[in-house]
Amino acid sequence: MEEQHQSKRARLEEDADTFDGIGVVVLIGDQYNEFQDAQPNYQEIPGNYSNVAKKLMAKMKYTPGEGLGRHSQGRRNIIEASKQRGHRGLGSENKHFQQDEDTEWSVDDEQINIEEMATWIDECQLPLPDRATLDSWMKIGKKKMTIDDEANFCEPNILKDVLECKDMFDELESKEMVEARTRANPYETIKGAIFLNRAAMKMANLDYVYKYIFTNPRDDKGNEKIRSLDILYFADICAGPGGFTEYVLWKRRWHAKGFGITLKDPKNASDFKLTDFLAGTPETFEPYYGVNGVNGDGDVTRTENLRAFAEFVRSSSEGGVHFAMADGGFSVEGQENIQEILSKQLYLCQFLCAISVLREGGNFVCKLFDIFTPFSVGLLYLFYRIFRRISLVKPLTSRPANSERYIVCEGYRNADDVRDYFYSVNDKINELKLAERKEAVVFTTSYKRSEKTSGSEEDYFNTSENENSNQLSDSEIESDQQDEELGAELMTNALQDDRTIIQDKSSKHNLDVTEVVPLDVIRGDKAFFEYVVQSNNRINSSFQNSIGVAQVYALRKIQAFAKNRFQLDYFIPTNPRSKRNIPSPRDTFFKLLNTSLDDWETNNRIIEVTKSTIKRMTAIYNYRFTISGGRRYFILSLSGKFIYRTSFDKYGNMDVNKWEELSNSENRINLEMPENTLIEAEIVTEYRGEGKSQKHVNAIHIVDIAFLGGDDYRNFHIKERLRYAEKFVKALQKKSINTATPLRVKLLHRLNDSSTILARLQSKKMKGSRGRKNCCIVGSDKSDDSCFFIPTGLYIVKDILDPWVVRISNTHNRYYFFNTANNSSQYDLPQEDIASFRQCHELRLFWPWDDSNDFVDSNTAKIKGNRDDKVSKDELLDFIKVTLSGGNR
C-alpha cells in the first residue's frame, strides 16, 4: 500500500511541475496535506472578477503577476477571444483592423446635419481667354502615376492622411467594408428610395441644396425660365443606368425631355436601363451614342462621338439643353490613390460634352473625385471663367469616406474658344495614348522574338529598369478605334499575352497633357485658388464643404466600425420602391373620366352634317374644324408600349367598353406614351412622293386630349389643349429611331376660314393608281410640309357654349365675346363656358366626303348617302357666307 502511495505522489509532483493551464489540485487522502501550503488572501487578487473566481484562484495558490504551477510557469494573462475575421486563413492578421478596446467611436463625436448650404465662389470678372492664349497654356510632360506630391491645392498633411486611409482599406474584405460603411453612414439606409439607385437621391439632394436650378431654373428676378408650354431639355452624360435621369423625369414628368450618352459595354451593364424606371417617365428620354446613333459605342473620349452627340442634341432641343448632368466613373480597384489621374480624360470629356450641348445661361453638375492635380484644377478654373458662378459640394447622400464630390455651375456663357480648346486637348491626349500603345505593342513583339535566345522570361521581366513600369489594361486598348492602325497581327499577338503593355519608364512616348492652365495663372486668381484649397482642407472654419478633412474623418469612422461590429446603427425610413402594375384599359378610362359606361353610351353618337343639322351653326365664329384622314379612336396609355384603342359598336361608334392593343399586325404602330394618357386621335396613312417612288406610313394624328401623363386638360379651351398636345409630341419625338410611328397634332382652323383651307387641296399621283390622281392635303401638322394624306371629311366642333357667341369688332377688327343672355361683351375668354373635352366630343359634327377629288376639279363634291339630305361644298360655303353677313359680325 505504501508503495502505491509513493507512486501516486510522484505522479502528482510530475504533473505539478508541468502544469500551465487552469490549475486543478486533486487531494488523495490525508497523506498529501504537505502540499497544502498557506493560501493567499483572495481579496488581494486584482481585477474586476467575482469573489467566487478569486477564491478558486487563491485555492490554486495563484500569486498576482505570476503563472500557475509549481514553478509559476503557467500563463500570466487570460486567453484572449478569437480575432479571426471573415474567411481569412487561421493566423491571418490585419494590423489596421484588429479588434481592440482603444479604437472607439462615439455618436456624440459626430454632428449629423440635414440642412446644407450652397457655397458659391465669387463671379469671375475677367474676360474669356482667346484661343491663342488657351493654346499656349497646354503643357505636355512626363506621365505621372503617383499623387503623393500633389500638395499645391491642399495642406500636405491632408493629402497624406487621405492616401494613408485609402491604403488602409486595401486589406479589408469588400463585404466587411460594405457592412461597416452601411452602419457608419447615417444616410446609407436611404439607398435609392423610390428610384433606380442611389445616384437619383444624390441628384435630388443637389437639386434641393441649389434651390432647384436644374429642374426649375429661374432668372435673376426669381421668375421661372420654363413656361407652361416650354419643354425642359437636359442631357445626361456618362450616367448609366440612369438614376439622375429618373429623378428629373419624376420631378418634371413628360414636361422634361432628356438626351443621354453613356458607354455601351458588351453586356450593357453600364447602359441606360429605361425599362427599370418606376418613378420617372422614360418615354421622354432618348439615348444617343455618338457616331452611328443608337448603334454607337457611347465612348465620350472619342472626339467624333462628342461632335455627333452635340450636333444631334442641339438640333433636337431648339438650340441646346437647359442643363447637363455628368456622373461618370469606373472601377479603380487596387489603384484608388491615383483615381484622379486615371479619371483626368473622363473629367475633360464630360466637361467638353456639357458645354457642347448647353444653351446660353444653362447649368451643369458633374461628379468629380480628388482635385489635387494642376490638370483637374485647371479644368475647374476654365469653368470658373465661362460660367457665371461655380460651387464645389459633397452632398450628404454621397458616402463621406470616398473622394466623390460635385461641381455645380450656373449661367453658361457661350465660349466657343474654350470648347474648341477642350477638343484639341482631348485629341492630344488620344494622340499620346496611341503613340504609347504603338510602342508598347512593338516592345512586346520584339521581346517575344528575342526571348528564345536571351534568357528566361523571369530574368527579362525582373530587371530593375522595368520594375516600376506602368501597365494598361486590355480594355483600354480595345476601346480605341484608332488601334486598327497598329496592324491586326501585332494587336492580336499583343492581346494574347498578359504582359502586353509593359511600358518602359524612359520611353520617349510616355508623355501626357499635364496642365491645361499654368499653375501661376491659377495661383494668380486669389479668390479661385483659395476656394479650391478650402474645398480640399479646412482652412476657413466658415467654409462648410471642407472635403479633405471630412473624408479623413469618415474614413477613420469606417475603420472604427470595421474594428468593432456592434456600433450603433442609424435608420432613415424611406418609401418602398414598388413595381408598376398594369390595370385594365376599361377601368382606367372610367377612373380617369370619373364616369360610367351608361353615361358614355347615351352621348356617343356622331352628328353628321346634313341640311337640317347645318342650321344649328348660327354662330359661325364659335366653330372650328379639322380635316379628317382616317377613323377616330380614344387612345389610352397604361405605360410605355402598353397602349390601347377603343373598338367600334355595330353602329360605327366608339365602344369604350371594349379595348384593343394599338399596335397589331394590321397597323404596325410603334409608339410609347407615358401612363395615364388619354387622347382622341386618328390613324392616318401618310404619303411622301408620287408615282413609283412614293412611300407611305401609318401615323397618329391627335384631334383632342383629355389627359397627358396624368395631367388633366379636359377643361382647357380646345386651342390650348392642342398646344399642350404639340408640347407632348415634341417631348416624345425620337429622331434617332427611324421605325417610330409619327405622332402629330391636327391643324385646327376656324370655320369661317374653310374656303381658304379647302382651296389648298392638291391632286397627287398615287402609286398603283394607274395614273389616277387623288385629292390630298399637304402638311399633316405645323412641323412637316413634305408629307400628305387623303382627306375623308371635316370634323366640326363648337369651342364656346351658349349663351356666348364670338364676334368681330368693327372698330378694332378683333374677336370679342358677346353674351346673348344679358347683352354684355368682353375680350377675355369666358372660362366658365369653354367647351370641355367631353362637350367637344359629344357636340362634334362630321361632314363625310365620298370622293374628295371633286373638291379640286369641280365646285361640287360627291357626297355619301342620299343626295337630297347631304351638303355639298358649295352649299356649305354659301351657308357660312350668308350666316356671317346676316349680323353675326
Coordinates of N, CA and C in Angstrom, one line a residue, residues 36-45 54-64:
Q36 N -0.5 21.3 0.8 CA -1.4 22.4 1.0 C -0.7 23.4 1.8
D37 N 0.1 24.3 1.2 CA 0.8 25.4 1.8 C -0.2 26.5 2.1
A38 N 0.2 27.4 2.8 CA -0.7 28.6 3.1 C -1.2 29.3 1.9
Q39 N -2.5 29.5 1.7 CA -3.1 30.1 0.5 C -3.2 31.6 0.7
P40 N -2.9 32.4 -0.4 CA -3.0 33.9 -0.3 C -4.5 34.3 0.0
N41 N -4.6 35.5 0.5 CA -6.0 36.1 0.7 C -6.6 36.4 -0.7
Y42 N -7.8 35.8 -1.0 CA -8.4 36.0 -2.3 C -8.7 37.5 -2.5
Q43 N -8.9 38.3 -1.5 CA -9.3 39.7 -1.7 C -8.1 40.5 -2.2
E44 N -6.9 40.0 -2.1 CA -5.7 40.7 -2.6 C -5.5 40.5 -4.2
I45 N -6.3 39.6 -4.7 CA -6.2 39.3 -6.2 C -6.8 40.5 -6.9
K54 N -12.1 34.6 -7.6 CA -10.9 34.9 -6.8 C -10.6 33.8 -5.8
K55 N -11.6 33.2 -5.2 CA -11.4 32.1 -4.2 C -10.8 30.9 -4.9
L56 N -11.4 30.6 -6.1 CA -10.9 29.4 -6.8 C -9.4 29.6 -7.2
M57 N -9.0 30.8 -7.6 CA -7.7 31.1 -8.0 C -6.8 31.1 -6.8
A58 N -7.2 31.6 -5.6 CA -6.4 31.6 -4.4 C -6.2 30.1 -3.9
K59 N -7.2 29.3 -4.1 CA -7.1 27.9 -3.7 C -6.1 27.2 -4.5
M60 N -5.9 27.7 -5.8 CA -4.9 27.1 -6.6 C -3.5 27.7 -6.4
K61 N -3.4 28.5 -5.3 CA -2.1 29.2 -5.0 C -1.7 30.2 -6.0
Y62 N -2.7 30.9 -6.6 CA -2.4 32.0 -7.5 C -1.8 33.2 -6.9
T63 N -0.7 33.6 -7.4 CA 0.0 34.8 -7.0 C -0.1 35.9 -8.1
P64 N -0.6 37.1 -7.7 CA -0.7 38.2 -8.8 C 0.6 38.4 -9.5

